[in-house]
Each structure stands twice: as structure tokens, then as C-alpha cells.
CSV table of C-alpha atoms in Angstrom, one decimal:
chain,number,residue,atom,x,y,z
A,1298,MET,CA,-13.9,-7.4,15.9
A,1299,THR,CA,-16.4,-7.3,13.1
A,1300,SER,CA,-20.1,-6.6,12.8
A,1301,SER,CA,-22.6,-9.0,11.2
A,1302,ALA,CA,-22.2,-7.1,7.9
A,1303,LEU,CA,-18.5,-7.8,7.9
A,1304,ALA,CA,-19.0,-11.4,8.8
A,1305,GLY,CA,-21.4,-11.6,5.9
A,1306,ALA,CA,-18.7,-10.5,3.5
A,1307,GLY,CA,-16.4,-13.3,4.4
A,1308,ALA,CA,-14.6,-12.5,7.7
A,1309,GLY,CA,-13.4,-15.9,8.8
A,1310,ASP,CA,-13.6,-17.8,12.0
A,1311,GLY,CA,-9.8,-18.1,12.1
A,1312,ARG,CA,-9.3,-14.6,13.4
A,1313,ASP,CA,-7.3,-15.6,16.5
A,1314,ALA,CA,-4.9,-17.6,14.3
A,1315,GLU,CA,-4.5,-14.7,11.9
A,1316,VAL,CA,-3.8,-12.3,14.7
A,1317,ALA,CA,-1.1,-14.6,16.1
A,1318,THR,CA,0.7,-14.7,12.7
A,1319,SER,CA,0.0,-11.2,11.6
A,1320,VAL,CA,2.4,-8.8,9.9
A,1321,LEU,CA,0.3,-5.8,10.9
A,1322,ARG,CA,-2.6,-5.5,13.3
A,1323,ALA,CA,-4.7,-2.3,13.8
A,1324,ASP,CA,-7.3,-2.4,16.6
A,1325,ASP,CA,-10.1,0.3,16.8
A,1326,VAL,CA,-8.0,2.9,15.0
A,1327,ALA,CA,-9.6,6.3,14.8
A,1328,VAL,CA,-8.3,9.6,13.3
A,1329,HIS,CA,-10.5,12.6,14.0
A,1330,PHE,CA,-9.8,16.1,12.7
A,1331,GLY,CA,-12.0,18.3,14.9
A,1332,GLY,CA,-15.5,17.1,14.3
A,1333,VAL,CA,-14.6,15.1,11.1
A,1334,LYS,CA,-14.2,11.4,11.8
A,1335,ALA,CA,-11.8,10.6,8.9
A,1336,VAL,CA,-11.2,7.1,10.3
A,1337,ASP,CA,-13.5,5.8,13.1
A,1338,GLY,CA,-12.9,2.5,14.8
A,1339,VAL,CA,-11.2,0.5,12.0
A,1340,SER,CA,-9.7,-2.9,12.9
A,1341,ILE,CA,-7.7,-4.9,10.3
A,1342,VAL,CA,-5.2,-7.8,10.3
A,1343,LEU,CA,-2.7,-8.3,7.5
A,1344,THR,CA,-1.2,-11.8,7.4
A,1345,PRO,CA,2.1,-12.7,5.7
A,1346,GLY,CA,2.6,-13.0,1.9
A,1347,ARG,CA,-0.9,-11.8,0.9
A,1348,LEU,CA,-2.1,-8.9,-1.2
A,1349,PHE,CA,-4.8,-6.9,0.6
A,1350,GLY,CA,-6.9,-4.1,-0.9
A,1351,ILE,CA,-9.0,-1.2,0.4
A,1352,LEU,CA,-12.1,-0.1,-1.6
A,1353,GLY,CA,-14.1,3.0,-0.9
A,1354,PRO,CA,-15.4,6.2,-2.5
A,1355,ASN,CA,-13.5,9.4,-2.4
A,1356,GLY,CA,-13.4,10.7,1.2
A,1357,SER,CA,-14.1,7.3,2.8
A,1358,GLY,CA,-10.9,7.4,4.8
A,1359,LYS,CA,-8.6,5.0,2.8
A,1360,SER,CA,-5.6,7.3,2.5
A,1361,THR,CA,-6.0,8.6,6.0
A,1362,LEU,CA,-5.9,5.0,7.3
A,1363,LEU,CA,-2.6,4.4,5.4
A,1364,ALA,CA,-1.3,7.6,6.9
A,1365,ALA,CA,-2.3,6.3,10.4
A,1366,LEU,CA,-0.6,3.0,9.7
A,1367,THR,CA,2.6,4.8,8.9
A,1368,ARG,CA,2.3,7.3,11.8
A,1369,LEU,CA,2.1,10.3,9.4
A,1370,VAL,CA,-1.1,11.4,11.3
A,1371,PRO,CA,-1.6,11.0,15.0
A,1372,LEU,CA,-4.2,8.5,16.2
A,1373,THR,CA,-7.2,9.8,18.1
A,1374,ARG,CA,-7.4,6.3,19.6
A,1375,GLY,CA,-6.4,2.7,18.7
A,1376,ARG,CA,-3.5,0.3,18.8
A,1377,LEU,CA,-1.0,-0.6,16.0
A,1378,GLU,CA,1.3,-3.6,16.0
A,1379,PHE,CA,3.9,-4.6,13.4
A,1380,GLU,CA,5.3,-8.1,13.6
A,1381,GLY,CA,4.0,-8.4,17.2
A,1382,ARG,CA,5.6,-5.1,18.4
A,1383,ARG,CA,3.4,-2.1,19.3
A,1384,TYR,CA,4.3,1.0,17.3
A,1385,ASP,CA,1.5,3.5,17.6
A,1386,ARG,CA,3.7,5.7,19.8
A,1387,VAL,CA,6.8,5.8,17.7
A,1388,ARG,CA,8.0,8.5,15.4
A,1389,PRO,CA,7.2,8.2,11.7
A,1390,HIS,CA,10.8,7.9,10.5
A,1391,THR,CA,11.3,4.7,12.5
A,1392,ILE,CA,8.6,2.8,10.5
A,1393,ALA,CA,10.7,2.4,7.4
A,1394,ALA,CA,13.6,1.1,9.5
A,1395,ARG,CA,11.2,-1.6,10.8
A,1396,GLY,CA,10.4,-2.8,7.3
A,1397,VAL,CA,7.4,-0.8,6.2
A,1398,ALA,CA,7.5,1.1,2.8
A,1399,ARG,CA,4.8,3.0,1.0
A,1400,THR,CA,3.9,5.1,-2.0
A,1401,PHE,CA,1.6,8.1,-2.0
A,1402,GLN,CA,-1.6,9.2,-3.7
A,1403,THR,CA,0.3,12.1,-5.2
A,1404,VAL,CA,3.7,11.3,-6.6
A,1405,ARG,CA,6.6,12.4,-4.4
A,1406,ILE,CA,9.9,12.5,-6.2
A,1407,LEU,CA,12.9,14.8,-6.6
A,1408,PRO,CA,12.5,16.1,-10.1
A,1409,GLY,CA,16.0,17.5,-10.3
A,1410,ARG,CA,17.7,14.2,-9.5
A,1411,THR,CA,18.1,11.1,-11.7
A,1412,VAL,CA,15.8,8.1,-11.6
A,1413,PHE,CA,18.7,6.2,-10.1
A,1414,ASP,CA,19.2,8.8,-7.3
A,1415,ASN,CA,15.4,8.8,-6.5
A,1416,VAL,CA,15.3,5.0,-6.2
A,1417,ALA,CA,18.5,5.0,-4.2
A,1418,LEU,CA,16.7,7.0,-1.5
A,1419,GLY,CA,14.8,3.8,-0.7
A,1420,ALA,CA,17.9,1.6,-0.4
A,1421,GLU,CA,19.5,1.3,3.0
A,1422,SER,CA,23.1,2.5,3.1
A,1423,ALA,CA,22.9,3.8,-0.5
A,1424,GLY,CA,26.0,5.9,-1.0
A,1425,SER,CA,27.4,5.4,2.5
A,1426,GLY,CA,29.1,2.8,4.6
A,1427,SER,CA,31.6,0.3,3.4
A,1428,LYS,CA,32.3,-0.5,-0.2
A,1429,ALA,CA,30.4,-3.8,0.3
A,1430,GLU,CA,27.4,-2.0,1.7
A,1431,ARG,CA,27.3,0.4,-1.1
A,1432,GLY,CA,27.6,-2.4,-3.6
A,1433,ARG,CA,24.6,-4.2,-2.1
A,1434,ALA,CA,22.6,-1.0,-2.0
A,1435,ARG,CA,23.3,-0.3,-5.7
A,1436,GLU,CA,22.2,-3.9,-6.5
A,1437,ARG,CA,18.9,-3.3,-4.7
A,1438,VAL,CA,18.4,-0.1,-6.7
A,1439,ARG,CA,19.3,-1.8,-10.0
A,1440,ARG,CA,16.9,-4.7,-9.3
A,1441,ALA,CA,14.1,-2.3,-8.3
A,1442,ILE,CA,14.6,-0.3,-11.5
A,1443,GLU,CA,14.6,-3.4,-13.7
A,1444,ARG,CA,11.5,-4.9,-12.0
A,1445,THR,CA,9.5,-1.7,-12.5
A,1446,GLY,CA,10.3,-1.4,-16.2
A,1447,LEU,CA,12.6,1.6,-15.8
A,1448,SER,CA,15.8,0.0,-17.3
A,1449,GLY,CA,17.4,2.5,-19.7
A,1450,LYS,CA,16.0,5.4,-17.8
A,1451,GLU,CA,18.4,5.4,-14.9
A,1452,ARG,CA,20.0,8.7,-15.9
A,1453,HIS,CA,16.8,10.5,-16.9
A,1454,ARG,CA,15.2,13.0,-14.5
A,1455,PRO,CA,11.7,12.0,-13.4
A,1456,ASP,CA,10.3,15.2,-14.8
A,1457,GLU,CA,11.4,14.1,-18.2
A,1458,LEU,CA,9.3,11.0,-18.0
A,1459,SER,CA,5.5,10.4,-18.3
A,1460,TYR,CA,3.3,10.5,-15.3
A,1461,GLY,CA,2.9,6.7,-15.4
A,1462,HIS,CA,6.7,6.3,-15.3
A,1463,GLN,CA,7.0,8.7,-12.4
A,1464,ARG,CA,4.7,6.4,-10.6
A,1465,ARG,CA,7.0,3.5,-11.4
A,1466,VAL,CA,9.9,5.5,-9.9
A,1467,GLU,CA,8.0,5.8,-6.6
A,1468,ILE,CA,7.2,2.1,-6.6
A,1469,ALA,CA,10.9,1.3,-7.3
A,1470,ARG,CA,12.0,3.5,-4.5
A,1471,ALA,CA,9.7,1.7,-2.1
A,1472,ILE,CA,10.7,-1.9,-3.1
A,1473,ALA,CA,14.4,-0.9,-3.1
A,1474,SER,CA,14.3,-0.9,0.7
A,1475,GLU,CA,13.3,-4.6,0.6
A,1476,PRO,CA,10.4,-4.1,3.0
A,1477,THR,CA,8.3,-6.7,4.9
A,1478,LEU,CA,5.1,-4.7,4.2
A,1479,LEU,CA,4.4,-2.5,1.2
A,1480,LEU,CA,1.6,0.1,1.3
A,1481,LEU,CA,0.5,1.4,-2.1
A,1482,ASP,CA,-1.9,4.4,-2.5
A,1483,GLU,CA,-3.3,4.4,-6.0
A,1484,PRO,CA,0.0,3.3,-7.7
A,1485,THR,CA,-1.6,3.0,-11.2
A,1486,ALA,CA,-3.2,6.4,-11.3
A,1487,GLY,CA,-2.5,8.1,-14.6
A,1488,MET,CA,-1.5,4.8,-16.3
A,1489,ASN,CA,-3.1,3.2,-19.3
A,1490,ARG,CA,-4.5,-0.3,-19.3
A,1491,GLN,CA,-1.3,-2.0,-20.4
A,1492,GLU,CA,0.7,-0.1,-17.7
A,1493,ARG,CA,-1.9,-1.1,-15.1
A,1494,ASP,CA,-1.6,-4.7,-16.1
A,1495,ASP,CA,2.2,-4.5,-15.9
A,1496,ILE,CA,2.0,-3.1,-12.3
A,1497,THR,CA,-0.6,-5.8,-11.4
A,1498,GLY,CA,1.9,-8.4,-12.6
A,1499,LEU,CA,4.6,-6.8,-10.6
A,1500,LEU,CA,2.5,-6.9,-7.4
A,1501,ALA,CA,1.7,-10.6,-8.1
A,1502,ASP,CA,5.4,-11.3,-8.4
A,1503,LEU,CA,6.1,-9.6,-5.2
A,1504,ARG,CA,3.4,-11.5,-3.4
A,1505,ALA,CA,4.8,-14.8,-4.8
A,1506,GLU,CA,8.1,-13.8,-3.2
A,1507,GLY,CA,6.3,-13.4,0.2
A,1508,LEU,CA,5.9,-9.6,0.4
A,1509,THR,CA,2.8,-8.6,2.2
A,1510,GLN,CA,1.0,-5.6,0.5
A,1511,LEU,CA,-1.9,-3.3,1.2
A,1512,LEU,CA,-3.3,-1.6,-2.0
A,1513,ILE,CA,-5.7,1.3,-2.5
A,1514,GLU,CA,-7.1,1.5,-6.1
A,1515,HIS,CA,-10.2,2.8,-7.7
A,1516,ASP,CA,-10.0,0.2,-10.5
A,1517,VAL,CA,-12.5,-2.3,-9.1
A,1518,GLN,CA,-11.8,-5.1,-11.5
A,1519,MET,CA,-8.0,-4.8,-10.9
A,1520,MET,CA,-8.7,-5.1,-7.2
A,1521,VAL,CA,-10.8,-8.2,-7.6
A,1522,ASP,CA,-8.3,-9.8,-9.9
A,1523,ALA,CA,-5.2,-8.9,-7.9
A,1524,CYS,CA,-6.1,-9.1,-4.3
A,1525,ASP,CA,-6.5,-12.0,-1.9
A,1526,HIS,CA,-8.6,-10.1,0.6
A,1527,LEU,CA,-10.5,-6.8,0.4
A,1528,PHE,CA,-11.5,-4.3,3.0
A,1529,ALA,CA,-14.3,-1.8,2.1
A,1530,MET,CA,-14.7,1.6,3.8
A,1531,ASN,CA,-17.3,4.3,3.9
A,1532,PHE,CA,-17.5,7.4,6.1
A,1533,GLY,CA,-14.3,6.4,7.9
A,1534,ALA,CA,-15.7,3.0,8.9
A,1535,LEU,CA,-15.1,-0.6,7.7
A,1536,ILE,CA,-18.3,-1.8,6.1
A,1537,ALA,CA,-17.2,-5.1,4.7
A,1538,GLU,CA,-14.2,-7.4,4.4
A,1539,GLY,CA,-13.3,-10.8,3.0
A,1540,GLU,CA,-12.9,-12.6,-0.4
A,1541,PRO,CA,-12.9,-10.0,-3.2
A,1542,GLU,CA,-15.9,-11.2,-5.1
A,1543,ALA,CA,-18.0,-11.4,-1.9
A,1544,VAL,CA,-17.0,-7.9,-0.9
A,1545,VAL,CA,-17.8,-6.4,-4.3
A,1546,ARG,CA,-21.3,-8.1,-4.2
A,1547,HIS,CA,-21.9,-6.9,-0.6
A,1548,PRO,CA,-25.0,-4.6,-0.5
A,1549,ALA,CA,-23.3,-2.0,1.6
A,1550,VAL,CA,-20.4,-1.8,-0.8
A,1551,GLN,CA,-22.7,-1.7,-3.8
A,1552,GLU,CA,-24.6,1.2,-2.3
A,1553,ALA,CA,-21.6,3.1,-1.0
A,1554,TYR,CA,-19.1,2.8,-3.7
A,1555,LEU,CA,-19.9,0.7,-6.8
A,1556,GLY,CA,-23.3,1.9,-7.8
A,1557,THR,CA,-24.8,0.8,-11.1
A,1558,GLN,CA,-21.4,0.4,-12.8
A,1559,GLY,CA,-20.2,-1.8,-9.9
A,1560,ARG,CA,-23.2,-4.1,-10.2
A,1561,ALA,CA,-22.2,-4.7,-13.8
A,1562,HIS,CA,-18.7,-5.7,-12.7
A,1563,ALA,CA,-20.2,-8.0,-10.0
């Protein structure tokens, strides 16, 4: 499934075992827009309880890959499996019901509703069903708000908050659904260093609880520190994968994404 370049970055020999226990598997996924090959033949396997990351320069196909994994863009070719069930032909709204949640590169919130109401959108049965179901949904919302550092802001509108806190609202909404897989597209964009460290700590806590995550970030050091396994993309293709330090040092990654500054990090 990988080229020699990928193997050199740490792709393991236990691929068959990983596939057998995978949360998500994408095989030869391609998304073409006319003559533009936004994603072109990418294969990845996400195993349970690990924090995965995707590196790549702007335009490398990272966000398009996440959109493909959540069925928000149609596949030109390829196969998707979630917990052993094929899903590349299902409608996007069914993905969340199966246990996949995500955040977006651009914050997507309802500015006229409260923080609590926005987060409640991610909780199943919030505001409906039996009294017991509503109580459980409210508890999921409360816990998500607390975990993302939004306690005390439940009745604020998101447009009254800083951009960094709006990001937190989106993350809280995603984890309120108690997903099996969480996809995060630049969740710390617009945050200062302390806020990024707080979110990194939250992702580590979620991983410790067994939540599988796939993260896109431009903060290379954060990715190296936080992730168990990195994928690197350029021009829509996977150019390296494996242990984070090995991927950061890979010549193809250095050339495509990190440049001189990246070599200093490495």
C-alpha cells in the first residue's frame, strides 16, 4: 500500500494486523475536480485509541481528504470502511450517526444561539425524546463544555467570544456526540500558545480515554509532540507516514512542507 518513501518514514510490517483492527480504512482514495487532483490515490489506516496527524503545505489536499472521509465530497475512486463496514456510498448525514464527528477549517457555529445551544447540536436526543434521554444529552453537553474550558460561558452567544473560544465551541459540539472517531481540521487556528497547549492537553486526555483522532495542524512542533503517527501529503498524494520524528525528518517532507524552518525543528 505504500511506496519505498513511505516505508522509509516508518510504515510498519504489521499492516495486515492494523487493517484487521482498524477504526477507519481508506484505500486508494481520489478526489478530482476536473483536471485538479486534490486527492490522488491516498490510503490510510486509523487504529483504535491513537492520535493521528496530517502534515502538508496549503493546497496539499489535507482538508479535501477529511471531506472525503466524511462524504462531504464525492470520491472519484476508492473505498472507505469504518469499523469494518463500507461507507463510501452512504449519504453524509449518516456518518455522524455511525460515530464520526469533525470540526472544520473555518468555524461553523450559530452566532445567534447560546454556547449551550450550539454544543447541544452535537448531542444525540438533545431537547427531544424522553425525560431520561434529555437528561443524558444535557449531561453530555455539560461535560463537553467543561472539558473545553467554556464553563461560565454557557449563556453567551459565540459571537460575543474570542475566535479561540469559538473554536472551543466547535470542538465541544463535536465531542458532545461521544464519537468513536474525531476529525479535527486546524482546531487551534487563531489561538495563542497557552490556548494551543490547553487543546493539546484535551486531545491527549481524549486519546487516554480511547478516542481515535485525526488532526490537521500547521504547528509542526505541536504535531510532533501530540501525535502517535503522522501522514504527510503534497500535491494530493501521501509522501510519508510513520513515527512523527521520522516523518518530520523525511527528505520529501522537508522539501515539500517544512523548508529551512522545519529543519530547525527537526
